[in-house]
Amino acid sequence: MFNLLKAETYRLLKGKTFYITLACIIGYLLLIVLTKSVGVVGINTAAISEMLDTMVWSGFEVSKYLIRSMNLLQYFFLPIIVVVMGTDFTYATCKNTIGKGISRTYYYLTKLLIVFIICIFYSFVYIGVGTLIATILYGFHGTITAQYLKELVQPYVLQMLIMFVLVSIAAAILFISKKPTACSIGYLIVPLIIQIVIAIISANNMELGSTLLKYEVLSAMNYIAYGIMEYSLSHYLFISLAYIAITSFLGMYLFNKIDLT
Amino acid sequence: MNNQDYVIETIQLTKTYKTQNAIDHVSMHIKKGDIYGLIGKNGAGKTTLIKMITGLIEPTNGEVKVFGSSNKKEHLNQLRRVGSVVETPAAFPNLSAIDNLRYYCKSFGISDTSVAERTLKKVGLSDAGKKKFKNFSLGMKQRLGIAIALLSQPDFLILDEPINGLDPIGIIDFRELLVTLNKEENITILISSHILSELYHVATCFGFINDGKVIQEVSKTEFDELCNEFIAVTLNDVESAAVVLQNRYPDISLKVIDQKTLRIFNHLSEAEDINYDLNHNQIKVSSIVKQGADLEIYFKELVGGEHHV
């Protein structure tokens, strides 16, 4: 696993996608910190709007805001998914690796792990660089306490896990279809489809809709970021991990069965 | 022959797509040290067979043994000793030749940093510089594909149509490279190609595949014996001629090629007598000449379905 990990890192650092995505993230950070413009990707509630309206511009507050708004990073993850996993199918380079006796399970898991690592790296850049810029411009104005760290770590972990659910779904689509386009479309529309289906079900059967919502984490990401959690922390953790495990197992199982033509 | 001496052995290997057998109960044997020429028309099943050997395609039935492997796990392990270029050479388009090789060195766990440079030199791509793979000519791509396959110093090399796109000089270089790899580095090679004359120059044995079936496997020595000289006779009535000749020469070995042509593989010095006998029996002979078969003629006849009398 370590060999393929090293190789993929080498390739990524030799290409442009990694740097362009990084530049876009930093550019976006500069934009929000310099112009003091904040917003929310997804559903905005009155509670969230109030929090944003009363936001004080300092490194301390910006770090919390960035954690809460980090779900927009999912759009920056897509090019990395396509480059790390999709390129091998677009240019048929997977046959060089698979044909060398590297097991498909190992190959699948390594690729997934690489994307996860880069996603974590980007999230650190997003929060770290953003906080640093805000601190330089406006000062930190806060004390790092256990409560402050909890406010950062809990929504961070939960949101990252939910974004990993999305990455795992995209990976499964890609490895089964061998088509980066299908993966990209799936990555963007699967959460929407799930929400629409649940909304339709809820309209006809409120009880069933609520039950489904309990086991659907993608639409909950925005609320979780602001600490508005309908269920316990462990519930979201368990559901997210279960999604990652199930989609990855399914993806690996089917990838092991398909012909690489 | 001991099974351990086979680098590749397929047992009743079958691949079915819906109702069609792409590979139909193929039993193929590649001995250690051979350069095995796999010969077949487009769509005969060459690439499918190669893909099953390299684990890219799962067989519907049958078994592939790589270096005597007896199960799927061993098959995967033994594939580490195999280098392959399947269909078109694949590499990352935005990386140069050396960067592509460095990537695969890391992937395959090759820590010696000089391997990439040495392999590039071996295939004649040292001068490629920073040129990206996407800007390579087809010949350069083929060379890089072979370089990737050679990186891990394989014991067995699989090359699927590797001569495609090479210029005449490239073909000569490639032929020399194959012979060097086989003789000096003891690499067993499976090579599929349409360019049969080229294959004849390098291969030490041949496997003929048609409609998903390996119809014959012969060593080069056996093949040369099969392709000894013959008398080609063009005449108006092949069937009567065959009867006349069999009566006149009971030990005659002849083959009907088509309705107007037959070949005689012995009595080569008696062409005049044969001509006389045929004319004497009211069979009109248009031509009677001494010829030798080559790989192309042999293959054409083998898949054409002519019968040997």
Coordinates of C-alpha atoms in Angstrom, one line a residue:
Chain A
M1 CA 0.0 0.0 0.0
F2 CA 2.9 2.3 0.9
N3 CA 4.4 1.9 -2.6
L4 CA 1.3 2.9 -4.5
L5 CA 0.8 5.7 -2.0
K6 CA 4.3 7.1 -2.7
A7 CA 3.8 6.7 -6.5
E8 CA 0.4 8.5 -6.4
T9 CA 1.9 11.4 -4.3
Y10 CA 4.7 11.7 -6.8
R11 CA 2.3 11.8 -9.8
L12 CA 0.0 14.3 -8.0
L13 CA 2.9 16.6 -7.2
K14 CA 4.2 16.4 -10.8
G15 CA 0.8 17.4 -12.2
K16 CA -1.1 20.7 -12.1
T17 CA -4.5 19.7 -10.5
F18 CA -3.2 19.5 -7.0
Y19 CA -1.7 23.0 -7.1
I20 CA -4.6 24.5 -9.0
T21 CA -7.0 23.2 -6.4
L22 CA -4.8 24.4 -3.6
A23 CA -4.6 27.8 -5.2
C24 CA -8.4 27.9 -5.6
I25 CA -8.9 27.1 -1.9
I26 CA -6.4 29.8 -0.8
G27 CA -8.0 32.2 -3.3
Y28 CA -11.4 31.5 -1.8
L29 CA -10.1 32.0 1.7
L30 CA -8.5 35.3 0.8
L31 CA -11.8 36.4 -0.8
I32 CA -13.9 35.7 2.3
V33 CA -11.4 37.0 4.9
L34 CA -10.4 40.1 3.0
T35 CA -14.0 41.1 2.0
K36 CA -15.5 39.8 5.3
S37 CA -18.0 37.9 3.2
V38 CA -19.5 34.7 4.7
G39 CA -22.1 32.4 3.5
V40 CA -23.4 28.8 3.7
V41 CA -23.4 26.1 1.1
G42 CA -26.7 24.2 1.5
I43 CA -29.7 24.9 3.5
N44 CA -29.6 28.1 5.6
T45 CA -31.7 28.4 8.6
A46 CA -32.6 31.4 10.7
A47 CA -30.3 30.2 13.5
I48 CA -27.4 29.9 11.1
S49 CA -28.1 33.3 9.5
E50 CA -28.1 34.9 13.0
M51 CA -24.7 33.3 13.8
L52 CA -23.2 34.6 10.6
D53 CA -24.7 38.1 11.0
T54 CA -23.2 38.6 14.5
M55 CA -19.8 37.2 13.6
V56 CA -16.8 39.2 14.9
W57 CA -13.8 39.2 12.5
S58 CA -10.9 37.7 14.3
G59 CA -8.7 34.6 13.9
F60 CA -10.6 33.0 16.8
E61 CA -14.0 33.5 15.2
V62 CA -12.9 32.8 11.6
S63 CA -11.4 29.4 12.6
K64 CA -14.9 28.5 14.0
Y65 CA -16.6 29.8 10.9
L66 CA -14.3 28.0 8.6
I67 CA -14.9 24.7 10.4
R68 CA -18.7 25.3 10.0
S69 CA -18.4 26.2 6.3
M70 CA -16.0 23.5 5.4
N71 CA -18.7 21.4 3.6
L72 CA -18.0 23.5 0.5
L73 CA -14.6 21.7 0.3
Q74 CA -16.5 18.8 -1.2
Y75 CA -16.4 20.7 -4.5
F76 CA -12.6 21.0 -4.3
F77 CA -12.3 17.3 -3.6
L78 CA -13.9 16.3 -6.9
P79 CA -10.8 17.1 -9.2
I80 CA -8.6 15.1 -6.8
I81 CA -11.0 12.1 -7.0
V82 CA -10.9 12.3 -10.8
V83 CA -7.1 12.7 -11.0
V84 CA -6.2 10.0 -8.5
M85 CA -8.8 7.4 -9.3
G86 CA -10.2 8.4 -12.7
T87 CA -7.0 8.9 -14.7
D88 CA -6.1 5.3 -14.4
F89 CA -9.3 4.3 -16.3
T90 CA -9.3 7.2 -18.8
Y91 CA -5.8 6.3 -20.0
A92 CA -6.0 2.6 -19.2
T93 CA -2.9 2.8 -16.9
C94 CA -4.7 0.6 -14.4
K95 CA -3.8 -2.4 -16.5
N96 CA -0.1 -1.7 -15.9
T97 CA -0.7 -1.9 -12.1
I98 CA -3.3 -4.7 -12.0
G99 CA -1.5 -6.7 -14.7
K100 CA 1.5 -6.6 -12.4
G101 CA -0.3 -8.7 -9.8
I102 CA -1.3 -5.9 -7.5
S103 CA -4.6 -7.1 -6.1
R104 CA -7.7 -5.1 -7.0
T105 CA -8.8 -4.8 -3.4
Y106 CA -5.4 -3.3 -2.4
Y107 CA -5.5 -1.0 -5.4
Y108 CA -9.0 0.2 -4.6
L109 CA -8.3 0.8 -0.9
T110 CA -5.0 2.6 -1.6
K111 CA -6.6 4.9 -4.1
L112 CA -9.4 5.7 -1.6
L113 CA -6.9 6.2 1.2
I114 CA -4.9 8.6 -1.0
V115 CA -8.0 10.7 -1.7
F116 CA -8.9 10.7 2.0
I117 CA -5.4 11.9 2.9
I118 CA -5.5 14.7 0.3
C119 CA -8.9 15.7 1.5
I120 CA -7.6 16.0 5.0
F121 CA -4.6 18.0 3.8
Y122 CA -6.9 20.4 2.0
S123 CA -9.2 20.8 5.0
F124 CA -6.1 21.6 7.2
V125 CA -5.1 24.2 4.6
Y126 CA -8.6 25.7 4.5
I127 CA -8.8 26.1 8.3
G128 CA -5.2 26.7 9.0
V129 CA -4.4 29.2 6.3
G130 CA -7.8 31.0 6.7
T131 CA -7.3 31.4 10.4
L132 CA -3.7 32.6 9.9
I133 CA -4.8 35.2 7.3
A134 CA -7.6 36.4 9.6
T135 CA -5.2 36.5 12.6
I136 CA -2.7 38.6 10.6
L137 CA -5.4 41.0 9.5
Y138 CA -7.6 41.2 12.5
G139 CA -5.8 39.6 15.4
F140 CA -6.7 36.4 17.1
H141 CA -8.8 37.8 20.0
G142 CA -9.6 34.7 21.8
T143 CA -8.3 32.0 24.2
I144 CA -7.7 28.4 23.2
T145 CA -9.7 26.4 25.7
A146 CA -11.0 22.9 25.8
Q147 CA -14.4 24.1 24.9
Y148 CA -13.0 26.0 21.9
L149 CA -11.1 22.9 20.7
K150 CA -14.3 20.8 21.1
E151 CA -16.2 23.3 19.0
L152 CA -13.6 22.8 16.3
V153 CA -12.9 19.1 16.5
Q154 CA -16.4 17.7 16.7
P155 CA -17.9 19.4 13.7
Y156 CA -14.6 18.9 11.8
V157 CA -14.6 15.1 12.3
L158 CA -18.3 14.7 11.6
Q159 CA -18.2 16.8 8.4
M160 CA -15.0 15.1 7.2
L161 CA -16.6 11.7 7.7
I162 CA -19.7 12.8 5.8
M163 CA -17.6 14.1 3.0
F164 CA -15.8 10.8 3.0
V165 CA -19.1 9.1 2.6
L166 CA -19.6 11.1 -0.6
V167 CA -16.0 10.3 -1.7
S168 CA -16.7 6.6 -1.1
I169 CA -19.9 6.7 -3.1
A170 CA -18.0 8.5 -5.9
A171 CA -15.2 5.9 -5.8
A172 CA -17.7 3.0 -5.9
I173 CA -19.4 4.5 -9.0
L174 CA -16.0 5.1 -10.6
F175 CA -14.5 1.7 -10.0
I176 CA -17.7 -0.1 -11.2
S177 CA -18.4 2.1 -14.2
K178 CA -14.7 2.9 -15.0
K179 CA -16.0 6.3 -16.1
P180 CA -14.8 9.5 -14.4
T181 CA -17.8 11.4 -15.9
A182 CA -20.3 9.0 -14.2
C183 CA -18.3 9.4 -11.0
S184 CA -18.4 13.2 -11.2
I185 CA -22.1 13.3 -11.9
G186 CA -22.8 10.8 -9.2
Y187 CA -20.7 12.8 -6.7
L188 CA -22.7 16.0 -7.4
I189 CA -26.2 14.6 -7.7
V190 CA -26.3 11.5 -5.4
P191 CA -26.9 13.7 -2.3
L192 CA -29.6 15.6 -4.2
I193 CA -31.3 12.5 -5.4
I194 CA -31.3 11.1 -1.9
Q195 CA -32.8 14.2 -0.4
I196 CA -35.4 14.4 -3.2
V197 CA -36.4 10.8 -2.7
I198 CA -36.7 11.3 1.1
A199 CA -38.7 14.5 0.5
I200 CA -41.1 12.6 -1.8
I201 CA -41.5 9.7 0.7
S202 CA -42.0 12.2 3.6
A203 CA -44.8 13.9 1.7
N204 CA -46.7 10.6 1.4
N205 CA -45.5 9.0 4.6
M206 CA -44.2 11.3 7.3
E207 CA -43.1 8.4 9.6
L208 CA -41.2 6.6 7.0
G209 CA -39.6 9.9 5.8
S210 CA -38.4 10.6 9.4
T211 CA -37.0 7.1 9.7
L212 CA -35.1 7.5 6.5
L213 CA -33.8 10.9 7.5
K214 CA -32.4 9.2 10.7
Y215 CA -30.1 7.1 8.5
E216 CA -29.2 9.7 5.9
V217 CA -26.3 11.9 6.9
L218 CA -25.5 13.8 3.7
S219 CA -28.2 16.4 4.1
A220 CA -27.4 16.7 7.8
M221 CA -23.9 18.0 7.2
N222 CA -24.9 21.7 7.3
Y223 CA -26.8 21.4 10.5
I224 CA -24.0 19.3 12.2
A225 CA -21.5 22.1 11.4
Y226 CA -23.5 24.5 13.5
G227 CA -24.0 22.0 16.3
I228 CA -27.7 21.5 15.4
M229 CA -27.9 17.8 15.8
E230 CA -31.1 15.9 15.9
Y231 CA -29.4 12.7 17.0
S232 CA -26.4 11.9 19.1
L233 CA -22.8 12.4 18.0
S234 CA -22.2 8.6 18.0
H235 CA -25.2 8.1 15.8
Y236 CA -23.8 10.3 13.1
L237 CA -20.4 8.7 13.5
F238 CA -21.7 5.2 13.3
I239 CA -24.0 5.9 10.3
S240 CA -21.1 7.7 8.4
L241 CA -18.7 4.9 9.0
A242 CA -21.3 2.3 8.1
Y243 CA -21.9 4.2 4.8
I244 CA -18.2 4.3 4.0
A245 CA -17.7 0.6 4.8
I246 CA -20.8 -0.6 2.8
T247 CA -20.1 1.5 -0.3
S248 CA -16.4 0.6 -0.2
F249 CA -17.1 -3.1 0.3
L250 CA -19.7 -3.1 -2.5
G251 CA -17.3 -1.1 -4.8
M252 CA -14.4 -3.5 -4.1
Y253 CA -16.6 -6.6 -4.5
L254 CA -17.9 -5.4 -7.9
F255 CA -14.5 -4.1 -9.1
N256 CA -13.1 -7.5 -8.4
K257 CA -15.7 -9.0 -10.7
I258 CA -15.5 -6.7 -13.7
D259 CA -13.3 -7.2 -16.8
L260 CA -10.8 -4.5 -17.4
T261 CA -11.2 -4.3 -21.2
Chain B
M1 CA 7.3 -32.2 -20.2
N2 CA 7.2 -31.3 -16.5
N3 CA 4.5 -28.7 -15.7
Q4 CA 7.1 -26.7 -13.8
D5 CA 8.9 -26.0 -17.1
Y6 CA 6.0 -24.0 -18.4
V7 CA 5.9 -20.3 -17.8
I8 CA 2.3 -20.2 -18.9
E9 CA -0.1 -23.1 -19.2
T10 CA -3.8 -22.6 -19.9
I11 CA -6.1 -25.5 -19.3
Q12 CA -9.4 -25.5 -21.2
L13 CA -9.6 -21.7 -20.8
T14 CA -12.9 -20.3 -21.9
K15 CA -14.3 -16.8 -21.9
T16 CA -17.9 -16.3 -22.9
Y17 CA -19.6 -13.1 -23.6
K18 CA -23.4 -13.7 -23.5
T19 CA -23.6 -16.7 -25.8
Q20 CA -20.4 -16.2 -27.8
N21 CA -17.2 -17.9 -26.8
A22 CA -14.4 -15.3 -27.2
I23 CA -12.0 -17.9 -26.0
D24 CA -13.0 -21.5 -26.5
H25 CA -11.4 -24.2 -24.3
V26 CA -7.8 -23.0 -25.0
S27 CA -5.0 -25.1 -23.8
M28 CA -1.7 -23.3 -24.5
H29 CA 1.8 -24.0 -23.3
I30 CA 4.7 -21.6 -23.2
K31 CA 8.0 -23.1 -22.2
K32 CA 10.7 -21.3 -20.3
G33 CA 13.1 -19.6 -22.6
D34 CA 10.8 -19.5 -25.6
I35 CA 9.8 -16.6 -27.7
Y36 CA 6.2 -17.6 -28.3
G37 CA 4.6 -16.0 -31.4
L38 CA 0.8 -15.9 -31.0
I39 CA -0.7 -15.6 -34.4
G40 CA -4.3 -14.8 -35.2
K41 CA -6.6 -12.6 -37.2
N42 CA -8.3 -9.5 -35.8
G43 CA -10.9 -10.7 -33.3
A44 CA -9.4 -14.2 -33.1
G45 CA -9.1 -13.8 -29.3
K46 CA -5.4 -12.9 -28.9
T47 CA -5.9 -9.9 -26.6
T48 CA -8.7 -11.6 -24.6
L49 CA -6.3 -14.5 -24.0
I50 CA -3.5 -12.2 -22.9
K51 CA -5.9 -10.3 -20.6
M52 CA -6.9 -13.5 -18.9
I53 CA -3.2 -14.4 -18.4
T54 CA -2.5 -11.0 -16.9
G55 CA -5.6 -11.0 -14.6
L56 CA -7.4 -8.2 -16.4
I57 CA -10.2 -10.5 -17.4
E58 CA -11.7 -13.3 -15.3
P59 CA -12.1 -16.6 -17.3
T60 CA -15.6 -18.0 -17.5
N61 CA -14.1 -21.5 -17.2
G62 CA -10.7 -23.2 -17.2
E63 CA -7.5 -22.3 -15.6
V64 CA -4.4 -20.1 -16.2
K65 CA -1.2 -21.2 -14.6
V66 CA 1.6 -18.6 -14.4
F67 CA 4.9 -20.2 -13.4
G68 CA 2.9 -23.2 -12.2
S69 CA 0.5 -21.3 -10.0
S70 CA -2.4 -23.4 -8.7
N71 CA -4.8 -20.8 -7.4
K72 CA -5.8 -17.2 -7.8
K73 CA -3.6 -15.9 -5.0
E74 CA -0.6 -17.6 -6.4
H75 CA -1.5 -16.4 -9.9
L76 CA -1.4 -12.8 -8.6
N77 CA 1.9 -13.4 -6.8
Q78 CA 3.5 -14.9 -9.9
L79 CA 2.3 -11.9 -12.0
R80 CA 4.9 -9.9 -10.2
R81 CA 7.4 -11.8 -12.4
V82 CA 5.5 -10.8 -15.5
G83 CA 5.8 -7.6 -17.5
S84 CA 3.1 -6.8 -20.1
V85 CA 2.0 -4.4 -22.7
V86 CA -1.6 -5.2 -23.4
E87 CA -3.2 -3.6 -26.5
T88 CA -2.0 0.0 -26.7
P89 CA 0.8 1.1 -24.4
A90 CA -0.6 3.0 -21.4
A91 CA 1.1 5.8 -19.5
F92 CA 0.2 9.1 -18.0
P93 CA -0.1 11.7 -20.8
N94 CA 1.1 14.7 -18.8
L95 CA 4.3 13.0 -17.6
S96 CA 7.5 12.6 -19.5
A97 CA 9.0 9.1 -20.2
I98 CA 11.3 9.3 -17.2
D99 CA 8.6 10.5 -14.8
N100 CA 6.3 7.7 -16.0
L101 CA 9.0 5.2 -15.2
R102 CA 9.7 6.8 -11.8
Y103 CA 6.0 6.5 -11.0
Y104 CA 6.0 2.8 -11.8
C105 CA 9.3 2.3 -10.0
K106 CA 7.6 3.6 -6.9
S107 CA 4.4 1.6 -7.6
F108 CA 6.4 -1.7 -7.9
G109 CA 8.5 -0.9 -4.9
I110 CA 11.8 -0.5 -6.9
S111 CA 14.1 1.6 -4.7
D112 CA 17.1 1.7 -7.1
T113 CA 16.7 5.1 -8.6
S114 CA 18.9 4.3 -11.6
V115 CA 16.6 1.6 -12.9
A116 CA 14.4 4.1 -14.7
E117 CA 17.3 5.7 -16.6
R118 CA 18.8 2.3 -17.4
T119 CA 15.5 1.0 -18.7
L120 CA 14.9 4.1 -20.8
K121 CA 18.3 3.6 -22.4
K122 CA 17.6 -0.1 -23.0
V123 CA 14.5 0.8 -25.1
G124 CA 16.2 3.7 -26.9
L125 CA 14.3 6.5 -25.2
S126 CA 17.2 8.2 -23.4
D127 CA 16.8 11.3 -25.7
A128 CA 13.1 11.7 -25.0
G129 CA 13.9 14.4 -22.4
K130 CA 11.0 16.4 -21.0
K131 CA 8.7 15.6 -23.8
K132 CA 5.4 14.4 -22.5
F133 CA 3.9 11.1 -23.3
K134 CA 0.9 12.7 -25.0
N135 CA 3.3 14.2 -27.6
F136 CA 5.1 10.9 -28.3
S137 CA 4.9 9.2 -31.7
L138 CA 3.3 5.8 -31.7
G139 CA 6.7 4.2 -31.9
M140 CA 7.9 6.1 -28.8
K141 CA 4.8 5.1 -27.0
Q142 CA 5.5 1.4 -27.8
R143 CA 9.0 1.8 -26.5
L144 CA 7.8 3.4 -23.3
G145 CA 5.2 0.6 -22.9
I146 CA 7.9 -2.0 -23.2
A147 CA 10.1 0.0 -20.7
I148 CA 7.3 0.0 -18.1
A149 CA 7.0 -3.8 -18.7
L150 CA 10.7 -4.3 -18.2
L151 CA 11.1 -2.1 -15.1
S152 CA 10.8 -4.9 -12.6
Q153 CA 13.2 -7.2 -14.5
P154 CA 10.5 -9.7 -15.4
D155 CA 11.1 -13.4 -16.1
F156 CA 8.2 -13.3 -18.6
L157 CA 7.3 -10.6 -21.0
I158 CA 3.9 -10.3 -22.8
L159 CA 3.8 -8.0 -25.8
D160 CA 0.5 -7.5 -27.6
E161 CA 1.0 -6.2 -31.1
P162 CA 4.2 -4.4 -30.2
I163 CA 5.4 -3.7 -33.7
N164 CA 2.4 -1.6 -34.6
G165 CA 3.5 2.0 -35.3
L166 CA 7.2 1.2 -35.4
D167 CA 9.2 2.4 -38.4
P168 CA 11.5 0.0 -40.3
I169 CA 14.5 1.0 -38.2
G170 CA 12.4 0.7 -35.1
I171 CA 11.3 -2.8 -36.1
I172 CA 14.9 -3.9 -36.5
D173 CA 15.9 -2.3 -33.1
F174 CA 12.9 -4.0 -31.6
R175 CA 13.8 -7.4 -33.0
E176 CA 17.3 -7.0 -31.6
L177 CA 15.9 -5.9 -28.2
L178 CA 13.7 -9.0 -28.0
V179 CA 16.5 -11.4 -28.9
T180 CA 18.8 -9.7 -26.4
L181 CA 16.2 -9.9 -23.7
N182 CA 15.6 -13.6 -24.5
K183 CA 19.2 -14.7 -24.9
E184 CA 21.1 -12.5 -22.4
E185 CA 18.5 -11.9 -19.7
N186 CA 16.7 -15.2 -20.1
I187 CA 13.3 -13.6 -20.4
T188 CA 10.6 -15.8 -21.9
I189 CA 8.5 -13.8 -24.3
L190 CA 4.9 -14.0 -25.6
I191 CA 4.4 -11.8 -28.6
S192 CA 1.3 -11.4 -30.6
S193 CA 1.4 -9.8 -34.0
H194 CA -0.1 -9.4 -37.4
I195 CA 3.2 -8.9 -39.0
L196 CA 4.0 -12.6 -39.5
S197 CA 7.3 -12.1 -41.3
E198 CA 8.6 -10.2 -38.3
L199 CA 7.3 -12.8 -36.0
Y200 CA 9.0 -15.5 -37.9
H201 CA 12.3 -13.7 -37.4
V202 CA 12.1 -13.7 -33.6
A203 CA 9.8 -16.5 -32.4
T204 CA 11.1 -19.9 -31.4
C205 CA 7.6 -21.4 -31.4
F206 CA 4.2 -20.4 -32.7
G207 CA 0.6 -20.7 -31.5
F208 CA -2.1 -20.3 -34.1
I209 CA -5.4 -19.0 -32.8
N210 CA -8.6 -18.7 -34.7
D211 CA -12.2 -18.0 -33.6
G212 CA -11.1 -18.2 -29.9
K213 CA -9.4 -21.6 -30.3
V214 CA -5.7 -22.4 -30.4
I215 CA -5.6 -24.6 -33.4
Q216 CA -2.0 -25.5 -33.4
E217 CA 1.2 -25.0 -31.4
V218 CA 4.5 -25.8 -33.2
S219 CA 8.1 -25.1 -32.5
K220 CA 10.1 -23.2 -35.2
T221 CA 11.9 -26.4 -36.1
E222 CA 8.7 -28.3 -36.5
F223 CA 7.2 -25.4 -38.5
D224 CA 10.2 -25.3 -40.8
E225 CA 9.7 -29.0 -41.5
L226 CA 6.1 -28.4 -42.2
C227 CA 7.0 -25.6 -44.6
N228 CA 9.5 -27.6 -46.6
E229 CA 9.4 -27.1 -50.4
F230 CA 6.5 -28.4 -52.4
I231 CA 5.3 -28.5 -56.0
A232 CA 2.4 -26.2 -56.6
V233 CA 0.2 -27.4 -59.4
T234 CA -2.6 -25.3 -61.0
L235 CA -5.0 -27.4 -63.1
N236 CA -8.6 -27.7 -64.1
D237 CA -9.8 -30.8 -62.1
V238 CA -8.2 -31.1 -58.7
E239 CA -10.2 -34.1 -57.6
S240 CA -9.4 -36.2 -60.6
A241 CA -5.8 -35.1 -60.4
A242 CA -5.6 -36.3 -56.7
V243 CA -7.0 -39.7 -57.7
V244 CA -4.6 -40.0 -60.6
L245 CA -1.6 -39.0 -58.6
Q246 CA -2.5 -41.3 -55.6
N247 CA -2.8 -44.2 -58.0
R248 CA 0.5 -43.4 -59.8
Y249 CA 2.4 -42.5 -56.6
P250 CA 0.9 -44.4 -53.6
D251 CA 3.1 -42.7 -51.0
I252 CA 2.4 -39.2 -52.4
S253 CA 1.7 -36.4 -49.8
L254 CA -0.5 -33.8 -51.3
K255 CA -2.9 -31.1 -50.2
V256 CA -5.8 -29.5 -52.0
I257 CA -5.6 -25.8 -51.7
D258 CA -8.7 -24.8 -53.7
Q259 CA -10.6 -26.0 -56.8
K260 CA -7.7 -25.3 -59.1
T261 CA -4.6 -25.7 -56.9
L262 CA -2.9 -28.6 -55.2
R263 CA 0.4 -29.0 -53.5
I264 CA 2.7 -32.0 -53.5
F265 CA 5.2 -32.3 -50.7
N266 CA 7.3 -35.3 -51.9
H267 CA 8.5 -36.5 -55.2
L268 CA 9.9 -33.0 -55.6
S269 CA 12.3 -34.0 -58.3
E270 CA 9.6 -35.6 -60.4
A271 CA 7.7 -32.5 -61.5
E272 CA 8.1 -33.4 -65.2
D273 CA 6.8 -36.9 -64.7
I274 CA 3.9 -35.6 -62.7
N275 CA 3.0 -33.1 -65.4
Y276 CA 3.2 -35.9 -68.0
D277 CA 0.9 -38.2 -65.9
L278 CA -1.7 -35.5 -65.4
N279 CA -1.7 -34.5 -69.1
H280 CA -1.8 -38.2 -70.1
N281 CA -5.0 -38.5 -68.0
Q282 CA -6.7 -35.5 -69.8
I283 CA -6.1 -33.1 -66.9
K284 CA -5.0 -29.7 -68.1
V285 CA -2.1 -28.3 -66.1
S286 CA -1.8 -24.5 -66.3
S287 CA 1.4 -24.3 -64.2
I288 CA 3.6 -26.5 -62.1
V289 CA 6.3 -24.9 -60.0
K290 CA 8.5 -25.6 -57.0
Q291 CA 7.7 -23.3 -54.0
G292 CA 8.3 -23.0 -50.2
A293 CA 5.6 -22.0 -47.7
D294 CA 6.2 -19.1 -45.3
L295 CA 4.4 -18.2 -42.1
E296 CA 1.8 -16.2 -43.9
I297 CA 0.9 -18.9 -46.4
Y298 CA 0.9 -21.5 -43.6
F299 CA -1.4 -19.4 -41.4
K300 CA -3.7 -18.6 -44.2
E301 CA -4.1 -22.3 -45.1
L302 CA -4.5 -23.3 -41.5
V303 CA -7.4 -21.0 -40.8
G304 CA -8.7 -21.3 -44.3
G305 CA -9.9 -24.8 -43.6
E306 CA -8.2 -26.6 -46.5
H307 CA -7.7 -30.3 -46.0
H308 CA -4.5 -32.3 -46.2
V309 CA -5.0 -35.4 -48.3

